[in-house]
Amino acid sequence: MKLYQAIILCCAGWLSVSEASAQERLSLSLAQCREMALSQSEELQQADNRLRQAELDNEIATTAYLPKIDGSAIGVYMLPDMDMMGMDLRMRGTYMAGINLTQPIYTGGKITTGKRLARIGGEVAREQQRMTRMDVLVEADKAYWTYIAVARKVRMLESFSAQMDTLYRQVSAACRAGMTTENDLLRIEAERSDVLYQLQKAKNGEDLCRMSVCRIIGVGLDTSIEPTDTLITFSEPTPLSTDVSSRPEMSLLEKQIEADKQQIRMAKADMLPTVGLTAGYMYYGNIKLEGMTATADGTSQPFSQEFRDGQWTAMLSVSIPIFHWGENRKKVRKARYQLKNSELELQKNTRLINIEVQQSIRNMQDGQRLVQTAETGLCQAKENLRVTQNRYASSVAPLSDLLDAQSQWQQAESNLIEAQTQCKIYETEYLRATGKL
């Protein structure tokens, strides 16, 4: 019996722990949401890796200025022996080992141009990293404020549903007392069903938005999120800037033009001579020369000599391109066309980015005006609901007026929630459009 009770207690404890872990709650501010989104974003991690690759490319390009040292070893076993004026040259197990040093002296500017391209590549990777960071922040802000908006709508609909339940009980009691008709009760039931339907949809949307936030910040999808920045405030309107020089996209387009100019220099370098110095040391051994040689008394005897030695070499090479059927000139022309395309791309995207900034400014201004309008509408709807409730309680206003006033209050509250959260999203989009995020 005691064993049975112990098993039950263990199972109960395990279930309680599992339930607590499954219902993990996380208080989350906007700043924390941004920080967690940045720390777990796979896109940002990939951008960091690309930046590290660009830094390594820059270091690799620096090594082109330095001499290269290579070692080599060769083993040879050759059959048949070679005839050398009546003697046999035997190379069975011959070996050679050496070390070479190669130093470029002049390459037509290829090395310096490659170094510049590597530096530009690092700057491009850094701008791409900044652009990815901005995208992650925009996604985090949108998910956070959307979740707050849907959660507020759920709370509002729950309050509205409670009001409808109270009104239903009042009308039901009045209907039983014969003070109102059954038609009023049916109207309230239909209104209650509609509110419950909207509430269920809002709860489903709230759960989806919560999971979206969980995905972005890298926590379990069953984590309960409690936003802490639910009090939405706005500062006084300030002049909005139209400067787009901080946009990473603009910097990337300018870097592309700079890289294309370097590609022209690289293509021109193929038409220039190159000069290089090579120095080395080679050691060889086990090369044998065998044959017959005459002695002083006129007889012949076998003769064998083994060669082992080392040699130093130094060589200065000059390569001059003379005739390649116009290949190099065509490469230069092709690179110039690419430069022209990049300049046109900069012009086109500058106009598009300016339009995007203007649109974000208008969204900000319209969003602030919508918030003010929604606040005024909500105050009016609340006052209308209060007056109508008093008039209905005094039997001066019909039930339809009360239901209309409640619907107007619900719509006004929903409009204010949407306007406030959308305005916060517009702020983030404006900061991204101007490159200040």
GROMACS .gro file of C-alpha atoms in nm:
model
  437
    1MET     CA    1   0.000   0.000   0.000
    2LYS     CA    2   0.284   0.238   0.088
    3LEU     CA    3   0.459   0.154  -0.240
    4TYR     CA    4   0.139   0.232  -0.430
    5GLN     CA    5   0.108   0.568  -0.255
    6ALA     CA    6   0.472   0.650  -0.325
    7ILE     CA    7   0.424   0.578  -0.696
    8ILE     CA    8   0.118   0.804  -0.705
    9LEU     CA    9   0.307   1.085  -0.535
   10CYS     CA   10   0.601   1.052  -0.776
   11CYS     CA   11   0.368   1.059  -1.078
   12ALA     CA   12   0.183   1.360  -0.938
   13GLY     CA   13   0.511   1.541  -0.882
   14TRP     CA   14   0.631   1.460  -1.235
   15LEU     CA   15   0.306   1.583  -1.385
   16SER     CA   16   0.323   1.907  -1.188
   17VAL     CA   17   0.683   1.967  -1.302
   18SER     CA   18   0.591   1.890  -1.663
   19GLU     CA   19   0.293   2.125  -1.647
   20ALA     CA   20   0.507   2.402  -1.498
   21SER     CA   21   0.770   2.363  -1.767
   22ALA     CA   22   0.508   2.349  -2.041
   23GLN     CA   23   0.357   2.672  -1.908
   24GLU     CA   24   0.685   2.861  -1.874
   25ARG     CA   25   0.618   3.233  -1.853
   26LEU     CA   26   0.852   3.500  -1.986
   27SER     CA   27   0.819   3.872  -1.913
   28LEU     CA   28   0.947   4.047  -2.222
   29SER     CA   29   1.017   4.411  -2.297
   30LEU     CA   30   1.079   4.550  -2.644
   31ALA     CA   31   1.450   4.593  -2.570
   32GLN     CA   32   1.477   4.233  -2.448
   33CYS     CA   33   1.286   4.111  -2.753
   34ARG     CA   34   1.532   4.290  -2.981
   35GLU     CA   35   1.835   4.161  -2.794
   36MET     CA   36   1.714   3.801  -2.795
   37ALA     CA   37   1.619   3.821  -3.163
   38LEU     CA   38   1.967   3.947  -3.252
   39SER     CA   39   2.140   3.681  -3.043
   40GLN     CA   40   1.960   3.386  -3.203
   41SER     CA   41   1.904   3.507  -3.560
   42GLU     CA   42   2.050   3.259  -3.809
   43GLU     CA   43   2.060   3.529  -4.076
   44LEU     CA   44   2.270   3.755  -3.855
   45GLN     CA   45   2.503   3.468  -3.767
   46GLN     CA   46   2.551   3.400  -4.138
   47ALA     CA   47   2.626   3.769  -4.193
   48ASP     CA   48   2.885   3.752  -3.913
   49ASN     CA   49   3.046   3.452  -4.082
   50ARG     CA   50   3.058   3.637  -4.414
   51LEU     CA   51   3.231   3.927  -4.238
   52ARG     CA   52   3.490   3.689  -4.094
   53GLN     CA   53   3.544   3.544  -4.442
   54ALA     CA   54   3.598   3.894  -4.583
   55GLU     CA   55   3.853   3.969  -4.311
   56LEU     CA   56   4.037   3.650  -4.401
   57ASP     CA   57   4.026   3.745  -4.771
   58ASN     CA   58   4.195   4.072  -4.678
   59GLU     CA   59   4.467   3.886  -4.490
   60ILE     CA   60   4.509   3.646  -4.783
   61ALA     CA   61   4.548   3.939  -5.023
   62THR     CA   62   4.825   4.080  -4.800
   63THR     CA   63   5.028   3.760  -4.839
   64ALA     CA   64   5.061   3.827  -5.215
   65TYR     CA   65   5.326   4.089  -5.133
   66LEU     CA   66   5.542   3.832  -4.953
   67PRO     CA   67   5.776   3.569  -5.105
   68LYS     CA   68   5.650   3.215  -5.141
   69ILE     CA   69   5.871   2.928  -5.021
   70ASP     CA   70   5.805   2.578  -5.151
   71GLY     CA   71   5.983   2.248  -5.099
   72SER     CA   72   5.992   1.949  -5.332
   73ALA     CA   73   6.123   1.592  -5.332
   74ILE     CA   74   6.144   1.349  -5.626
   75GLY     CA   75   6.235   0.982  -5.645
   76VAL     CA   76   6.324   0.822  -5.982
   77TYR     CA   77   6.362   0.457  -6.084
   78MET     CA   78   6.437   0.436  -6.457
   79LEU     CA   79   6.481   0.133  -6.681
   80PRO     CA   80   6.669   0.057  -6.900
   81ASP     CA   81   6.997   0.231  -6.826
   82MET     CA   82   7.100   0.514  -7.055
   83ASP     CA   83   7.404   0.472  -7.279
   84MET     CA   84   7.659   0.751  -7.225
   85MET     CA   85   7.947   0.702  -7.473
   86GLY     CA   86   7.991   0.336  -7.395
   87MET     CA   87   7.899   0.371  -7.029
   88ASP     CA   88   7.566   0.317  -6.855
   89LEU     CA   89   7.392   0.592  -6.665
   90ARG     CA   90   7.192   0.422  -6.393
   91MET     CA   91   6.907   0.606  -6.223
   92ARG     CA   92   6.762   0.336  -6.004
   93GLY     CA   93   6.654   0.503  -5.681
   94THR     CA   94   6.777   0.847  -5.775
   95TYR     CA   95   6.641   1.120  -5.548
   96MET     CA   96   6.622   1.497  -5.567
   97ALA     CA   97   6.510   1.740  -5.297
   98GLY     CA   98   6.505   2.115  -5.303
   99ILE     CA   99   6.357   2.440  -5.181
  100ASN     CA  100   6.242   2.732  -5.395
  101LEU     CA  101   6.170   3.098  -5.316
  102THR     CA  102   5.951   3.304  -5.548
  103GLN     CA  103   5.915   3.679  -5.508
  104PRO     CA  104   5.695   3.885  -5.739
  105ILE     CA  105   5.860   4.216  -5.825
  106TYR     CA  106   5.610   4.374  -6.064
  107THR     CA  107   5.271   4.233  -6.164
  108GLY     CA  108   5.115   4.528  -6.342
  109GLY     CA  109   4.929   4.636  -6.029
  110LYS     CA  110   4.740   4.311  -5.975
  111ILE     CA  111   4.857   4.267  -5.618
  112THR     CA  112   4.767   4.619  -5.502
  113THR     CA  113   4.436   4.600  -5.687
  114GLY     CA  114   4.357   4.267  -5.526
  115LYS     CA  115   4.432   4.421  -5.187
  116ARG     CA  116   4.189   4.707  -5.258
  117LEU     CA  117   3.921   4.462  -5.370
  118ALA     CA  118   3.966   4.262  -5.051
  119ARG     CA  119   3.928   4.579  -4.844
  120ILE     CA  120   3.612   4.670  -5.032
  121GLY     CA  121   3.483   4.318  -4.977
  122GLY     CA  122   3.527   4.363  -4.602
  123GLU     CA  123   3.336   4.692  -4.609
  124VAL     CA  124   3.058   4.531  -4.813
  125ALA     CA  125   3.029   4.243  -4.566
  126ARG     CA  126   3.010   4.492  -4.279
  127GLU     CA  127   2.727   4.685  -4.449
  128GLN     CA  128   2.545   4.360  -4.525
  129GLN     CA  129   2.574   4.267  -4.160
  130ARG     CA  130   2.423   4.603  -4.060
  131MET     CA  131   2.141   4.559  -4.311
  132THR     CA  132   2.065   4.210  -4.179
  133ARG     CA  133   2.063   4.347  -3.824
  134MET     CA  134   1.808   4.610  -3.925
  135ASP     CA  135   1.587   4.346  -4.088
  136VAL     CA  136   1.594   4.138  -3.770
  137LEU     CA  137   1.499   4.439  -3.557
  138VAL     CA  138   1.210   4.530  -3.788
  139GLU     CA  139   1.078   4.175  -3.775
  140ALA     CA  140   1.109   4.166  -3.396
  141ASP     CA  141   0.931   4.500  -3.352
  142LYS     CA  142   0.647   4.401  -3.583
  143ALA     CA  143   0.594   4.069  -3.405
  144TYR     CA  144   0.609   4.231  -3.060
  145TRP     CA  145   0.363   4.513  -3.132
  146THR     CA  146   0.129   4.288  -3.328
  147TYR     CA  147   0.116   4.048  -3.034
  148ILE     CA  148   0.039   4.338  -2.799
  149ALA     CA  149  -0.238   4.462  -3.032
  150VAL     CA  150  -0.407   4.122  -3.058
  151ALA     CA  151  -0.371   4.060  -2.683
  152ARG     CA  152  -0.533   4.396  -2.607
  153LYS     CA  153  -0.817   4.312  -2.843
  154VAL     CA  154  -0.867   3.983  -2.660
  155ARG     CA  155  -0.890   4.167  -2.326
  156MET     CA  156  -1.128   4.420  -2.476
  157LEU     CA  157  -1.353   4.148  -2.620
  158GLU     CA  158  -1.350   3.965  -2.288
  159SER     CA  159  -1.468   4.283  -2.118
  160PHE     CA  160  -1.731   4.331  -2.386
  161SER     CA  161  -1.844   3.971  -2.345
  162ALA     CA  162  -1.878   4.026  -1.969
  163GLN     CA  163  -2.094   4.333  -2.038
  164MET     CA  164  -2.312   4.131  -2.272
  165ASP     CA  165  -2.349   3.857  -2.010
  166THR     CA  166  -2.462   4.114  -1.753
  167LEU     CA  167  -2.704   4.267  -1.998
  168TYR     CA  168  -2.836   3.922  -2.087
  169ARG     CA  169  -2.907   3.844  -1.723
  170GLN     CA  170  -3.084   4.177  -1.676
  171VAL     CA  171  -3.301   4.140  -1.986
  172SER     CA  172  -3.371   3.776  -1.906
  173ALA     CA  173  -3.500   3.875  -1.561
  174ALA     CA  174  -3.706   4.154  -1.713
  175CYS     CA  175  -3.846   3.913  -1.972
  176ARG     CA  176  -3.955   3.669  -1.702
  177ALA     CA  177  -4.120   3.959  -1.519
  178GLY     CA  178  -4.301   4.060  -1.838
  179MET     CA  179  -4.126   4.396  -1.855
  180THR     CA  180  -3.972   4.333  -2.199
  181THR     CA  181  -4.030   4.115  -2.500
  182GLU     CA  182  -3.861   3.790  -2.592
  183ASN     CA  183  -3.740   3.954  -2.912
  184ASP     CA  184  -3.499   4.172  -2.708
  185LEU     CA  185  -3.363   3.861  -2.542
  186LEU     CA  186  -3.309   3.694  -2.880
  187ARG     CA  187  -3.125   4.000  -3.008
  188ILE     CA  188  -2.891   3.994  -2.709
  189GLU     CA  189  -2.827   3.621  -2.758
  190ALA     CA  190  -2.735   3.682  -3.119
  191GLU     CA  191  -2.506   3.968  -3.016
  192ARG     CA  192  -2.345   3.749  -2.749
  193SER     CA  193  -2.279   3.474  -3.003
  194ASP     CA  194  -2.115   3.723  -3.237
  195VAL     CA  195  -1.893   3.857  -2.956
  196LEU     CA  196  -1.792   3.504  -2.857
  197TYR     CA  197  -1.709   3.428  -3.221
  198GLN     CA  198  -1.488   3.738  -3.243
  199LEU     CA  199  -1.328   3.652  -2.910
  200GLN     CA  200  -1.239   3.300  -3.024
  201LYS     CA  201  -1.085   3.434  -3.346
  202ALA     CA  202  -0.888   3.690  -3.146
  203LYS     CA  203  -0.759   3.423  -2.906
  204ASN     CA  204  -0.646   3.207  -3.199
  205GLY     CA  205  -0.469   3.509  -3.346
  206GLU     CA  206  -0.311   3.587  -3.010
  207ASP     CA  207  -0.170   3.236  -2.986
  208LEU     CA  208  -0.028   3.255  -3.337
  209CYS     CA  209   0.129   3.593  -3.264
  210ARG     CA  210   0.276   3.456  -2.941
  211MET     CA  211   0.436   3.165  -3.129
  212SER     CA  212   0.573   3.411  -3.385
  213VAL     CA  213   0.743   3.606  -3.105
  214CYS     CA  214   0.875   3.281  -2.957
  215ARG     CA  215   1.024   3.182  -3.292
  216ILE     CA  216   1.193   3.518  -3.337
  217ILE     CA  217   1.349   3.529  -2.989
  218GLY     CA  218   1.446   3.161  -2.997
  219VAL     CA  219   1.239   3.013  -2.712
  220GLY     CA  220   0.999   2.719  -2.703
  221LEU     CA  221   0.671   2.766  -2.887
  222ASP     CA  222   0.479   2.675  -2.570
  223THR     CA  223   0.636   2.964  -2.373
  224SER     CA  224   0.384   3.214  -2.237
  225ILE     CA  225   0.491   3.567  -2.329
  226GLU     CA  226   0.396   3.861  -2.109
  227PRO     CA  227   0.483   4.192  -2.281
  228THR     CA  228   0.584   4.467  -2.039
  229ASP     CA  229   0.574   4.763  -2.279
  230THR     CA  230   0.195   4.765  -2.304
  231LEU     CA  231   0.167   5.136  -2.220
  232ILE     CA  232   0.214   5.298  -2.560
  233THR     CA  233   0.327   5.660  -2.550
  234PHE     CA  234   0.426   5.903  -2.823
  235SER     CA  235   0.660   6.199  -2.810
  236GLU     CA  236   0.594   6.536  -2.964
  237PRO     CA  237   0.613   6.532  -3.344
  238THR     CA  238   0.958   6.638  -3.467
  239PRO     CA  239   1.078   6.723  -3.817
  240LEU     CA  240   1.147   6.396  -3.996
  241SER     CA  241   1.471   6.364  -4.191
  242THR     CA  242   1.484   6.260  -4.556
  243ASP     CA  243   1.859   6.192  -4.554
  244VAL     CA  244   1.934   5.844  -4.691
  245SER     CA  245   2.314   5.855  -4.671
  246SER     CA  246   2.307   5.619  -4.371
  247ARG     CA  247   2.121   5.347  -4.557
  248PRO     CA  248   2.339   5.036  -4.597
  249GLU     CA  249   2.188   4.981  -4.942
  250MET     CA  250   2.332   5.315  -5.059
  251SER     CA  251   2.673   5.226  -4.921
  252LEU     CA  252   2.659   4.885  -5.090
  253LEU     CA  253   2.583   5.042  -5.427
  254GLU     CA  254   2.870   5.289  -5.386
  255LYS     CA  255   3.104   5.006  -5.288
  256GLN     CA  256   2.999   4.816  -5.599
  257ILE     CA  257   3.102   5.112  -5.815
  258GLU     CA  258   3.435   5.131  -5.637
  259ALA     CA  259   3.489   4.757  -5.687
  260ASP     CA  260   3.406   4.785  -6.059
  261LYS     CA  261   3.672   5.055  -6.096
  262GLN     CA  262   3.924   4.818  -5.943
  263GLN     CA  263   3.814   4.545  -6.183
  264ILE     CA  264   3.902   4.778  -6.472
  265ARG     CA  265   4.251   4.819  -6.326
  266MET     CA  266   4.274   4.443  -6.287
  267ALA     CA  267   4.184   4.394  -6.654
  268LYS     CA  268   4.442   4.656  -6.760
  269ALA     CA  269   4.708   4.475  -6.557
  270ASP     CA  270   4.682   4.179  -6.795
  271MET     CA  271   4.826   4.402  -7.070
  272LEU     CA  272   5.136   4.493  -6.867
  273PRO     CA  273   5.457   4.291  -6.822
  274THR     CA  274   5.525   4.094  -6.506
  275VAL     CA  275   5.862   4.050  -6.336
  276GLY     CA  276   5.946   3.782  -6.083
  277LEU     CA  277   6.250   3.648  -5.902
  278THR     CA  278   6.303   3.279  -5.832
  279ALA     CA  279   6.583   3.136  -5.620
  280GLY     CA  280   6.635   2.779  -5.505
  281TYR     CA  281   6.861   2.501  -5.391
  282MET     CA  282   6.845   2.144  -5.528
  283TYR     CA  283   7.027   1.840  -5.387
  284TYR     CA  284   7.044   1.516  -5.585
  285GLY     CA  285   7.202   1.178  -5.529
  286ASN     CA  286   7.225   0.807  -5.624
  287ILE     CA  287   7.306   0.876  -5.990
  288LYS     CA  288   7.560   0.620  -6.106
  289LEU     CA  289   7.779   0.602  -6.415
  290GLU     CA  290   7.912   0.250  -6.488
  291GLY     CA  291   8.131   0.105  -6.760
  292MET     CA  292   8.471  -0.044  -6.850
  293THR     CA  293   8.796   0.148  -6.844
  294ALA     CA  294   9.148   0.055  -6.967
  295THR     CA  295   9.431   0.024  -6.720
  296ALA     CA  296   9.804   0.102  -6.777
  297ASP     CA  297   9.883  -0.257  -6.876
  298GLY     CA  298   9.612  -0.254  -7.143
  299THR     CA  299   9.354  -0.461  -6.961
  300SER     CA  300   8.995  -0.353  -6.890
  301GLN     CA  301   8.829  -0.334  -6.554
  302PRO     CA  302   8.484  -0.227  -6.434
  303PHE     CA  303   8.436   0.140  -6.358
  304SER     CA  304   8.162   0.298  -6.140
  305GLN     CA  305   8.106   0.654  -6.018
  306GLU     CA  306   7.821   0.792  -5.805
  307PHE     CA  307   7.711   1.155  -5.825
  308ARG     CA  308   7.583   1.340  -5.515
  309ASP     CA  309   7.579   1.716  -5.511
  310GLY     CA  310   7.373   2.029  -5.455
  311GLN     CA  311   7.319   2.334  -5.671
  312TRP     CA  312   7.204   2.689  -5.613
  313THR     CA  313   6.993   2.860  -5.878
  314ALA     CA  314   6.865   3.216  -5.925
  315MET     CA  315   6.645   3.333  -6.207
  316LEU     CA  316   6.483   3.661  -6.300
  317SER     CA  317   6.186   3.618  -6.531
  318VAL     CA  318   6.003   3.880  -6.736
  319SER     CA  319   5.676   3.803  -6.914
  320ILE     CA  320   5.547   4.049  -7.174
  321PRO     CA  321   5.208   3.999  -7.342
  322ILE     CA  322   5.249   4.066  -7.713
  323PHE     CA  323   4.949   3.943  -7.909
  324HIS     CA  324   4.637   3.780  -7.765
  325TRP     CA  325   4.386   3.863  -8.039
  326GLY     CA  326   4.253   4.165  -7.846
  327GLU     CA  327   4.141   3.954  -7.549
  328ASN     CA  328   4.273   4.188  -7.282
  329ARG     CA  329   4.132   4.504  -7.442
  330LYS     CA  330   3.793   4.340  -7.465
  331LYS     CA  331   3.813   4.252  -7.095
  332VAL     CA  332   3.875   4.619  -7.016
  333ARG     CA  333   3.576   4.727  -7.225
  334LYS     CA  334   3.358   4.465  -7.055
  335ALA     CA  335   3.464   4.592  -6.712
  336ARG     CA  336   3.378   4.950  -6.813
  337TYR     CA  337   3.031   4.843  -6.919
  338GLN     CA  338   2.987   4.679  -6.579
  339LEU     CA  339   3.090   5.005  -6.413
  340LYS     CA  340   2.832   5.194  -6.616
  341ASN     CA  341   2.561   4.947  -6.515
  342SER     CA  342   2.652   4.989  -6.149
  343GLU     CA  343   2.628   5.368  -6.180
  344LEU     CA  344   2.285   5.335  -6.341
  345GLU     CA  345   2.180   5.097  -6.064
  346LEU     CA  346   2.284   5.356  -5.806
  347GLN     CA  347   2.076   5.624  -5.980
  348LYS     CA  348   1.769   5.400  -5.999
  349ASN     CA  349   1.785   5.278  -5.642
  350THR     CA  350   1.853   5.627  -5.507
  351ARG     CA  351   1.518   5.737  -5.645
  352LEU     CA  352   1.344   5.427  -5.511
  353ILE     CA  353   1.497   5.471  -5.166
  354ASN     CA  354   1.393   5.837  -5.158
  355ILE     CA  355   1.037   5.732  -5.241
  356GLU     CA  356   1.052   5.473  -4.961
  357VAL     CA  357   1.166   5.738  -4.714
  358GLN     CA  358   0.891   5.976  -4.821
  359GLN     CA  359   0.637   5.697  -4.780
  360SER     CA  360   0.766   5.615  -4.433
  361ILE     CA  361   0.743   5.982  -4.332
  362ARG     CA  362   0.383   6.000  -4.454
  363ASN     CA  363   0.302   5.679  -4.270
  364MET     CA  364   0.445   5.830  -3.952
  365GLN     CA  365   0.244   6.149  -3.991
  366ASP     CA  366  -0.074   5.963  -4.083
  367GLY     CA  367  -0.024   5.720  -3.795
  368GLN     CA  368   0.004   6.001  -3.541
  369ARG     CA  369  -0.308   6.167  -3.679
  370LEU     CA  370  -0.493   5.833  -3.671
  371VAL     CA  371  -0.399   5.787  -3.305
  372GLN     CA  372  -0.536   6.131  -3.220
  373THR     CA  373  -0.854   6.064  -3.416
  374ALA     CA  374  -0.897   5.721  -3.255
  375GLU     CA  375  -0.849   5.868  -2.906
  376THR     CA  376  -1.115   6.130  -2.976
  377GLY     CA  377  -1.350   5.867  -3.116
  378LEU     CA  378  -1.301   5.644  -2.812
  379CYS     CA  379  -1.380   5.929  -2.573
  380GLN     CA  380  -1.695   6.004  -2.768
  381ALA     CA  381  -1.794   5.635  -2.779
  382LYS     CA  382  -1.743   5.599  -2.403
  383GLU     CA  383  -1.955   5.902  -2.332
  384ASN     CA  384  -2.224   5.784  -2.571
  385LEU     CA  385  -2.225   5.441  -2.404
  386ARG     CA  386  -2.253   5.597  -2.057
  387VAL     CA  387  -2.544   5.818  -2.157
  388THR     CA  388  -2.721   5.537  -2.340
  389GLN     CA  389  -2.680   5.299  -2.044
  390ASN     CA  390  -2.833   5.559  -1.814
  391ARG     CA  391  -3.118   5.624  -2.057
  392TYR     CA  392  -3.179   5.250  -2.098
  393ALA     CA  393  -3.179   5.200  -1.721
  394SER     CA  394  -3.439   5.477  -1.698
  395SER     CA  395  -3.643   5.306  -1.975
  396VAL     CA  396  -3.599   5.611  -2.197
  397ALA     CA  397  -3.384   5.447  -2.469
  398PRO     CA  398  -3.463   5.117  -2.645
  399LEU     CA  399  -3.236   4.814  -2.632
  400SER     CA  400  -3.124   4.868  -2.991
  401ASP     CA  401  -2.967   5.203  -2.897
  402LEU     CA  402  -2.774   5.036  -2.615
  403LEU     CA  403  -2.647   4.759  -2.842
  404ASP     CA  404  -2.543   5.016  -3.102
  405ALA     CA  405  -2.359   5.219  -2.838
  406GLN     CA  406  -2.175   4.909  -2.718
  407SER     CA  407  -2.079   4.817  -3.075
  408GLN     CA  408  -1.952   5.170  -3.135
  409TRP     CA  409  -1.744   5.152  -2.816
  410GLN     CA  410  -1.600   4.817  -2.924
  411GLN     CA  411  -1.511   4.950  -3.269
  412ALA     CA  412  -1.358   5.267  -3.125
  413GLU     CA  413  -1.148   5.069  -2.877
  414SER     CA  414  -1.034   4.837  -3.157
  415ASN     CA  415  -0.946   5.136  -3.379
  416LEU     CA  416  -0.732   5.290  -3.104
  417ILE     CA  417  -0.546   4.964  -3.044
  418GLU     CA  418  -0.471   4.924  -3.414
  419ALA     CA  419  -0.370   5.290  -3.456
  420GLN     CA  420  -0.132   5.289  -3.159
  421THR     CA  421   0.046   4.966  -3.244
  422GLN     CA  422   0.062   5.047  -3.615
  423CYS     CA  423   0.216   5.384  -3.534
  424LYS     CA  424   0.491   5.210  -3.334
  425ILE     CA  425   0.556   4.984  -3.632
  426TYR     CA  426   0.570   5.292  -3.857
  427GLU     CA  427   0.836   5.439  -3.628
  428THR     CA  428   1.054   5.131  -3.672
  429GLU     CA  429   1.004   5.132  -4.049
  430TYR     CA  430   1.096   5.501  -4.066
  431LEU     CA  431   1.418   5.438  -3.871
  432ARG     CA  432   1.504   5.155  -4.106
  433ALA     CA  433   1.422   5.361  -4.417
  434THR     CA  434   1.663   5.634  -4.304
  435GLY     CA  435   1.930   5.390  -4.183
  436LYS     CA  436   1.906   5.501  -3.818
  437LEU     CA  437   1.779   5.175  -3.670
   0.00000   0.00000   0.00000
